[in-house]
Coordinates of C-alpha atoms in Angstrom, one line a residue:
M65 CA 30.2 -32.2 21.7
N66 CA 31.2 -35.4 19.8
R67 CA 31.9 -35.4 16.1
I68 CA 28.6 -37.0 15.0
R69 CA 26.5 -34.4 16.9
L70 CA 28.7 -31.6 15.5
Y71 CA 28.2 -33.0 12.0
F72 CA 24.4 -33.0 12.3
L73 CA 24.4 -29.5 13.8
L74 CA 26.4 -28.2 10.9
L75 CA 24.2 -30.0 8.4
M76 CA 21.1 -28.4 10.0
I77 CA 22.6 -24.9 9.8
C78 CA 23.6 -25.4 6.2
S79 CA 20.2 -26.6 5.3
S80 CA 18.6 -23.6 7.0
V81 CA 20.9 -21.2 5.1
M82 CA 20.0 -22.9 1.8
I83 CA 16.3 -22.7 2.4
N84 CA 16.4 -19.0 3.3
A85 CA 19.0 -17.9 0.7
E86 CA 16.7 -18.0 -2.4
N87 CA 17.9 -15.5 -5.0
Y88 CA 15.6 -12.7 -6.5
P89 CA 13.1 -13.3 -8.0
Y90 CA 12.0 -16.3 -6.0
R91 CA 12.8 -19.6 -7.8
S92 CA 12.9 -18.1 -11.2
D93 CA 14.8 -19.5 -14.2
Y94 CA 15.6 -16.0 -15.5
L95 CA 16.8 -12.8 -13.9
W96 CA 16.9 -9.2 -15.1
Q97 CA 19.2 -6.8 -13.3
T98 CA 18.8 -3.0 -14.0
M99 CA 21.4 -0.8 -12.4
P100 CA 21.0 3.0 -12.7
D101 CA 24.2 5.0 -12.7
H102 CA 23.0 6.9 -9.6
A103 CA 22.9 4.5 -6.6
N104 CA 19.7 6.0 -5.2
W105 CA 17.9 6.0 -8.7
L106 CA 17.4 9.7 -8.5
Y107 CA 18.5 12.6 -10.8
Q108 CA 18.0 16.3 -11.1
V109 CA 15.7 17.6 -13.8
G110 CA 17.9 18.0 -17.0
E111 CA 20.4 15.3 -15.8
K112 CA 20.7 12.2 -18.0
A113 CA 20.1 8.7 -16.6
K114 CA 21.9 5.7 -17.9
I115 CA 20.9 2.1 -17.0
E116 CA 23.1 -1.0 -17.1
V117 CA 20.9 -3.9 -18.2
T118 CA 21.7 -7.6 -17.6
F119 CA 19.6 -10.6 -18.5
C120 CA 20.4 -14.1 -17.5
I121 CA 18.8 -17.6 -17.8
Y122 CA 19.8 -20.1 -15.2
G123 CA 22.4 -17.5 -14.2
I124 CA 24.0 -17.5 -17.6
P125 CA 24.3 -14.1 -19.3
Q126 CA 22.3 -14.1 -22.6
N127 CA 23.5 -12.5 -25.9
V128 CA 20.1 -11.4 -27.0
E129 CA 18.3 -8.4 -28.6
V130 CA 16.2 -6.4 -26.2
N131 CA 13.4 -4.1 -27.3
Y132 CA 12.8 -1.2 -25.0
E133 CA 10.5 1.8 -24.6
I134 CA 10.8 4.8 -22.4
G135 CA 8.0 6.9 -21.1
P136 CA 6.8 8.9 -18.0
D137 CA 5.5 7.0 -15.0
M138 CA 2.2 5.2 -16.0
M139 CA 2.1 7.1 -19.4
P140 CA 2.6 6.1 -23.0
A141 CA 6.1 5.7 -24.4
T142 CA 7.8 8.7 -25.8
S143 CA 10.7 6.8 -27.3
K144 CA 11.6 3.3 -28.4
G145 CA 14.7 1.4 -29.4
K146 CA 16.6 -1.9 -29.5
V147 CA 19.9 -2.9 -27.9
W148 CA 22.0 -6.0 -28.2
L149 CA 23.2 -7.5 -25.0
K150 CA 26.9 -8.5 -25.3
N151 CA 27.8 -11.1 -22.6
G152 CA 24.3 -10.4 -21.2
R153 CA 25.0 -6.7 -20.7
A154 CA 24.3 -3.3 -22.3
I155 CA 23.9 0.3 -21.2
I156 CA 20.7 2.2 -22.2
D157 CA 20.6 6.0 -22.1
M158 CA 17.1 7.0 -20.7
G159 CA 17.6 10.7 -21.3
T160 CA 16.1 13.1 -18.9
M161 CA 12.9 15.0 -17.9
K162 CA 12.2 18.7 -18.1
K163 CA 10.0 18.7 -15.0
P164 CA 9.9 16.7 -11.8
G165 CA 8.7 13.1 -12.2
F166 CA 9.7 9.5 -13.0
L167 CA 10.7 7.9 -16.3
D168 CA 10.0 4.2 -16.9
L169 CA 12.3 2.0 -18.9
R170 CA 10.3 -1.0 -20.2
L171 CA 12.3 -4.0 -21.5
T172 CA 11.3 -7.1 -23.5
A173 CA 13.5 -10.0 -24.6
Q174 CA 12.5 -13.0 -26.8
V175 CA 14.4 -16.2 -26.1
N176 CA 13.2 -19.6 -27.6
N177 CA 9.8 -18.1 -28.5
Q178 CA 9.2 -16.9 -25.0
S179 CA 8.9 -13.3 -24.0
Y180 CA 10.6 -11.9 -20.9
Q181 CA 9.7 -8.5 -19.6
H182 CA 11.0 -6.1 -17.0
H183 CA 11.0 -2.4 -16.2
V184 CA 12.8 0.1 -14.0
K185 CA 11.8 3.6 -13.0
V186 CA 14.1 6.5 -12.0
G187 CA 13.1 9.8 -10.6
F188 CA 14.0 13.4 -11.5
S189 CA 13.8 15.9 -8.7
P190 CA 10.7 14.1 -7.2
E191 CA 11.0 16.1 -4.0
K192 CA 9.6 19.0 -6.1
L193 CA 6.4 17.2 -7.2
K194 CA 3.2 19.0 -6.3
P195 CA -0.4 17.8 -6.3
Y196 CA -2.8 18.7 -9.1
T197 CA -5.7 18.2 -6.6
A198 CA -7.2 21.4 -5.2
D199 CA -8.1 21.8 -1.5
P200 CA -11.8 22.6 -1.3
K201 CA -12.7 25.5 0.9
D202 CA -15.4 23.6 2.7
F203 CA -13.4 20.4 3.1
D204 CA -13.3 20.6 6.9
T205 CA -16.9 21.5 7.4
F206 CA -18.0 18.8 5.0
W207 CA -16.2 16.1 6.9
K208 CA -17.2 17.4 10.3
A209 CA -20.8 17.3 9.2
C210 CA -20.4 13.7 8.0
L211 CA -18.9 12.6 11.3
D212 CA -21.5 14.5 13.3
E213 CA -24.3 12.8 11.4
A214 CA -22.7 9.3 11.9
R215 CA -22.2 9.8 15.6
Q216 CA -26.0 10.3 16.1
T217 CA -25.9 6.5 15.9
P218 CA -24.0 5.1 18.9
V219 CA -21.3 2.6 18.1
S220 CA -22.7 -0.9 18.9
Y221 CA -21.2 -4.3 18.1
T222 CA -21.5 -8.0 18.2
C223 CA -18.5 -10.1 19.2
K224 CA -17.4 -13.8 19.2
K225 CA -14.2 -15.4 20.1
V226 CA -12.4 -17.2 17.2
D227 CA -10.5 -20.1 18.8
A228 CA -8.6 -20.9 15.6
Y229 CA -6.9 -17.5 15.8
C230 CA -6.0 -17.6 19.5
T231 CA -2.6 -18.6 20.9
D232 CA -1.2 -19.1 24.4
E233 CA -0.3 -15.3 24.4
T234 CA -3.1 -13.8 22.4
E235 CA -6.9 -13.7 21.8
T236 CA -8.8 -12.9 18.6
Y237 CA -12.4 -11.9 18.2
L238 CA -14.7 -11.4 15.2
L239 CA -16.7 -8.2 15.5
K240 CA -19.5 -6.6 13.6
I241 CA -19.4 -2.8 14.4
K242 CA -22.3 -0.5 13.5
T243 CA -20.7 2.7 12.2
D244 CA -23.7 4.9 11.2
R245 CA -27.4 4.5 10.7
R246 CA -27.1 2.4 7.6
H247 CA -23.7 0.7 7.7
S248 CA -21.6 -1.8 9.6
I249 CA -18.1 -3.2 9.2
Y250 CA -16.6 -6.5 10.2
A251 CA -13.2 -6.7 11.9
Y252 CA -10.9 -9.1 13.7
L253 CA -9.6 -7.8 17.0
S254 CA -6.4 -9.4 18.3
K255 CA -5.1 -8.5 21.8
P256 CA -2.7 -9.8 24.4
K257 CA -4.2 -12.4 26.7
A258 CA -2.5 -10.9 29.8
E259 CA -4.4 -8.3 31.7
G260 CA -3.2 -4.8 31.1
K261 CA -3.6 -1.5 29.2
Y262 CA -2.3 -1.4 25.6
P263 CA -2.0 0.9 22.6
V264 CA -4.6 0.4 19.9
V265 CA -3.8 0.0 16.1
L266 CA -6.4 0.3 13.4
C267 CA -5.6 -1.6 10.2
P268 CA -7.8 -0.7 7.2
P269 CA -7.8 -3.1 4.2
G270 CA -6.4 -3.0 0.7
A271 CA -8.7 -2.5 -2.3
G272 CA -11.2 -5.1 -3.3
I273 CA -14.3 -7.0 -2.3
K274 CA -12.8 -10.0 -0.5
T275 CA -12.3 -11.5 3.0
I276 CA -9.9 -10.0 5.5
K277 CA -6.5 -11.4 5.0
E278 CA -5.4 -14.2 7.3
P279 CA -5.4 -12.5 10.8
M280 CA -2.6 -14.6 12.1
R281 CA -0.1 -13.1 9.6
N282 CA 0.0 -9.9 11.9
I283 CA -0.4 -11.6 15.2
F284 CA 3.1 -10.3 16.2
Y285 CA 1.3 -7.0 17.0
A286 CA -0.7 -8.6 19.8
K287 CA 2.4 -10.6 20.9
N288 CA 4.2 -7.2 21.3
G289 CA 1.6 -5.6 23.4
F290 CA -0.9 -4.0 20.9
I291 CA -4.6 -4.2 20.5
R292 CA -5.0 -4.5 16.7
L293 CA -8.3 -4.1 14.8
E294 CA -8.1 -5.4 11.2
M295 CA -11.2 -4.3 9.4
E296 CA -13.1 -4.6 6.1
I297 CA -15.2 -1.8 4.5
H298 CA -18.2 -3.4 2.8
G299 CA -20.1 -4.9 5.7
L300 CA -19.3 -8.4 4.5
N301 CA -18.7 -11.2 7.0
P302 CA -15.2 -12.5 6.4
E303 CA -16.5 -16.0 7.1
M304 CA -18.3 -16.0 3.8
T305 CA -17.1 -18.4 1.1
D306 CA -14.9 -17.3 -1.7
E307 CA -17.8 -18.0 -4.1
Q308 CA -20.0 -15.6 -2.2
F309 CA -17.4 -12.9 -2.4
K310 CA -17.0 -13.5 -6.1
E311 CA -20.7 -13.1 -6.6
I312 CA -20.8 -9.8 -4.8
T313 CA -17.8 -8.6 -6.7
T314 CA -19.6 -9.4 -10.0
A315 CA -22.5 -7.3 -8.8
F316 CA -20.2 -4.3 -8.7
D317 CA -19.2 -4.9 -12.3
Y318 CA -15.6 -5.6 -11.3
E319 CA -13.5 -6.1 -8.2
N320 CA -13.0 -2.4 -7.4
G321 CA -16.1 -1.0 -9.1
Y322 CA -17.2 0.4 -5.7
L323 CA -14.6 3.1 -6.2
T324 CA -16.6 4.7 -9.0
N325 CA -20.0 4.3 -7.3
G326 CA -21.6 7.7 -6.8
L327 CA -18.6 9.7 -7.8
D328 CA -20.7 12.5 -9.3
D329 CA -21.8 13.7 -5.9
K330 CA -19.6 14.0 -2.8
D331 CA -22.6 13.3 -0.6
N332 CA -23.5 10.1 -2.3
Y333 CA -20.0 8.7 -3.1
Y334 CA -19.5 5.1 -1.9
M335 CA -16.3 5.9 0.0
K336 CA -18.0 8.4 2.2
H337 CA -19.3 5.8 4.6
V338 CA -15.9 4.0 4.4
Y339 CA -13.9 7.1 5.6
V340 CA -16.5 7.6 8.3
A341 CA -16.2 4.0 9.4
C342 CA -12.5 4.3 10.0
V343 CA -13.1 7.1 12.4
R344 CA -16.0 5.2 14.1
A345 CA -13.6 2.3 14.4
I346 CA -11.3 4.6 16.4
D347 CA -14.3 5.6 18.5
F348 CA -14.7 1.9 19.2
L349 CA -11.1 1.3 20.1
C350 CA -10.9 4.3 22.3
A351 CA -13.8 2.9 24.3
H352 CA -12.1 -0.5 24.7
P353 CA -11.5 -1.2 28.4
D354 CA -8.0 -2.3 27.7
W355 CA -6.9 0.8 25.8
D356 CA -4.0 2.6 27.5
G357 CA -5.8 6.0 27.1
Q358 CA -2.9 7.5 25.2
N359 CA -1.7 5.7 22.0
V360 CA -3.9 5.4 18.9
F361 CA -2.1 4.1 15.8
V362 CA -3.2 3.5 12.2
Q363 CA -1.3 1.2 9.8
G364 CA -2.0 -0.1 6.3
G365 CA -0.9 -0.5 2.7
S366 CA -2.3 0.5 -0.7
Q367 CA -6.0 1.4 -0.1
G368 CA -5.2 0.6 3.5
G369 CA -2.3 3.0 3.4
A370 CA -4.6 5.6 2.0
L371 CA -7.3 5.0 4.7
S372 CA -4.6 5.2 7.4
L373 CA -3.5 8.6 6.2
I374 CA -7.1 9.7 5.8
T375 CA -8.0 8.6 9.3
A376 CA -4.9 10.4 10.7
G377 CA -6.0 13.6 8.8
L378 CA -9.6 13.3 10.1
D379 CA -9.0 12.3 13.7
S380 CA -6.7 14.2 16.0
R381 CA -6.7 11.3 18.4
V382 CA -4.4 9.4 16.1
T383 CA -0.9 9.6 17.6
A384 CA 1.1 7.9 14.8
C385 CA 0.5 6.7 11.3
V386 CA 2.2 4.0 9.1
A387 CA 1.4 3.8 5.4
N388 CA 2.8 1.7 2.5
H389 CA 2.4 3.0 -1.1
P390 CA -0.9 4.8 -0.5
A391 CA -3.7 4.6 -3.1
L392 CA -6.3 7.3 -3.8
S393 CA -3.5 9.9 -4.0
D394 CA -3.8 12.8 -6.5
M395 CA -6.2 10.8 -8.5
A396 CA -6.9 13.6 -10.9
G397 CA -3.1 14.0 -11.6
Y398 CA -3.7 12.6 -15.1
L399 CA -5.2 15.9 -16.0
D400 CA -1.7 17.4 -15.5
N401 CA -0.4 14.9 -18.2
R402 CA 1.3 12.7 -15.7
A403 CA 0.6 9.7 -13.4
G404 CA -2.3 9.9 -11.1
G405 CA -3.2 7.7 -8.2
Y406 CA -4.9 4.4 -8.0
P407 CA -7.6 3.5 -9.1
H408 CA -6.4 5.2 -12.3
F409 CA -9.7 6.6 -13.5
N410 CA -8.0 7.5 -16.8
R411 CA -8.6 3.9 -17.8
L412 CA -12.4 4.3 -17.7
K413 CA -14.6 6.6 -19.8
N414 CA -16.0 9.9 -18.6
M415 CA -14.3 9.7 -15.2
F416 CA -12.8 13.2 -15.4
T417 CA -16.0 15.2 -15.7
P418 CA -16.1 18.5 -13.7
E419 CA -18.5 16.9 -11.2
K420 CA -16.4 13.8 -10.6
V421 CA -13.1 15.8 -10.3
K422 CA -14.8 18.0 -7.8
T423 CA -15.9 15.0 -5.7
M424 CA -12.4 13.4 -6.0
A425 CA -10.9 16.4 -4.2
Y426 CA -13.0 15.7 -1.0
Y427 CA -11.7 12.1 -1.0
D428 CA -8.1 12.4 -2.2
V429 CA -5.3 11.5 0.2
V430 CA -3.4 14.7 -0.5
N431 CA -6.1 16.8 1.2
F432 CA -6.0 14.7 4.3
A433 CA -2.2 14.6 4.3
R434 CA -2.2 18.4 4.5
R435 CA -4.0 18.1 7.8
I436 CA -2.0 15.4 9.6
T437 CA -0.2 16.5 12.7
C438 CA 1.0 13.2 14.2
P439 CA 4.3 11.4 13.2
V440 CA 4.1 9.5 9.9
Y441 CA 6.2 6.6 8.6
L442 CA 5.8 6.2 4.8
T443 CA 7.1 3.3 2.6
W444 CA 7.1 3.1 -1.2
G445 CA 9.0 1.6 -4.1
Y446 CA 9.8 3.1 -7.5
N447 CA 8.8 0.2 -9.7
D448 CA 5.2 0.2 -8.4
N449 CA 2.6 0.3 -11.2
V450 CA -0.4 0.1 -8.9
C451 CA 0.4 3.1 -6.6
P452 CA 3.1 4.8 -8.6
P453 CA 6.1 6.6 -7.1
T454 CA 4.9 9.9 -8.5
T455 CA 1.9 10.0 -6.3
S456 CA 3.7 8.6 -3.2
Y457 CA 6.2 11.4 -3.5
I458 CA 3.4 13.9 -3.8
V459 CA 1.9 12.7 -0.6
W460 CA 5.3 12.6 1.1
N461 CA 6.1 16.2 -0.1
I462 CA 2.8 17.6 1.2
I463 CA 3.0 16.2 4.8
T464 CA 4.3 18.8 7.2
A465 CA 4.0 16.7 10.3
P466 CA 7.1 14.9 11.6
K467 CA 7.9 12.1 9.1
E468 CA 10.2 9.3 8.3
S469 CA 10.4 7.2 5.1
L470 CA 11.7 3.8 3.9
I471 CA 12.2 4.0 0.1
T472 CA 12.8 0.7 -1.5
P473 CA 13.4 1.5 -5.3
I474 CA 13.3 -2.1 -6.5
N475 CA 9.9 -2.8 -5.0
E476 CA 6.7 -3.1 -7.0
H477 CA 3.4 -3.3 -5.1
W478 CA 4.7 -5.3 -2.2
T479 CA 6.6 -5.1 1.1
T480 CA 8.7 -7.8 2.8
N481 CA 7.9 -9.4 6.2
K482 CA 10.9 -7.6 7.6
T483 CA 9.6 -4.2 6.5
N484 CA 6.2 -5.0 8.0
Y485 CA 7.7 -6.1 11.3
G486 CA 9.9 -3.0 11.3
Q487 CA 6.8 -0.8 11.0
M488 CA 5.5 -2.4 14.2
T489 CA 8.8 -1.7 15.8
W490 CA 8.6 2.0 14.7
L491 CA 5.1 2.3 16.3
K492 CA 6.6 0.9 19.5
K493 CA 9.0 3.8 19.5
Q494 CA 6.1 6.3 19.2
K495 CA 4.4 5.1 22.4
R496 CA 3.8 7.9 24.9

């Protein structure tokens, strides 16, 4: 190789490194760093936690006053204070907790009339957290009756190939699947183009009334030998315009207003047909001619993580489950004076009436998690204020099936592409 070619090769490598070596947070002028004095961010009940705080602008440590407050996960502050950062650094004593849970240190700095905020949560004996939600005696008979009724309507569907989402290796189809007498769902099904028999993966959606996320972002499943069904739950064609989705959202009062619809009665709650639809989607996948006849997987995040765990608890055909920071988990936990699960009904009026709390128990992830028998891979972060670590730990603690976890303390309500790909790799290892 001559010197000119070697020079350009090295230049390309350096450029690639520079592009992919962005610091955290991505392209931000400022940076908070919060370092607990326990590397895993975990302490025993009664043990004090200390946090080293650093604040920089353009990478330069700032000598600035920081206001802080400390409170239990998702709850009001129980203490407040101020600290002066010397050379951009200070240590804050968060104190401790008398019972299992998480404390949240919330930070604010004012620089040049601009406010900068950050927070960090640490756990105290979270492996001892238990659900507030009770297990109804008729839970299993209720859900069996729901599924039996839905299955009186055979699964039927329409299907069209979507050329824009096809590759040399994969094919993608838009389906409309009838799941019971009244309801249908839409879904994108992606599969390998080569003939063969493959595992099936159901991917339920995150919360909201919106289109299915870009199907091509998870095409690596089909490229790695999976049939993947990415579904929505409202019976809304994903080819609708954003304006049409916005109008429908408005009709529900707000984006996730469906989660309060009919909560006074377990037989009329909106999510009843959603949970049933997930199992009917498994019915559809297990009837697919290219299914390998053995492997049935579920995978999702947030509301999708909840629905994945729920489906695994309802349907014994599921052979492995992956869930990120599951929503709908110990939703009534606020009645125990601590964090409850998304959608955080404590923020609305009259949501913890006896009737509503009773209905929640039939739809809460913890009661499905009790019943899971297949292997589970659960991922969550501590700084999550959407699906808080308190409720993720509660779900984790109650699962008795074989389980593995990836805990990423720094994460809020997100996962990286590497984590998402790693979940697919984990499912590959579960193949029978």
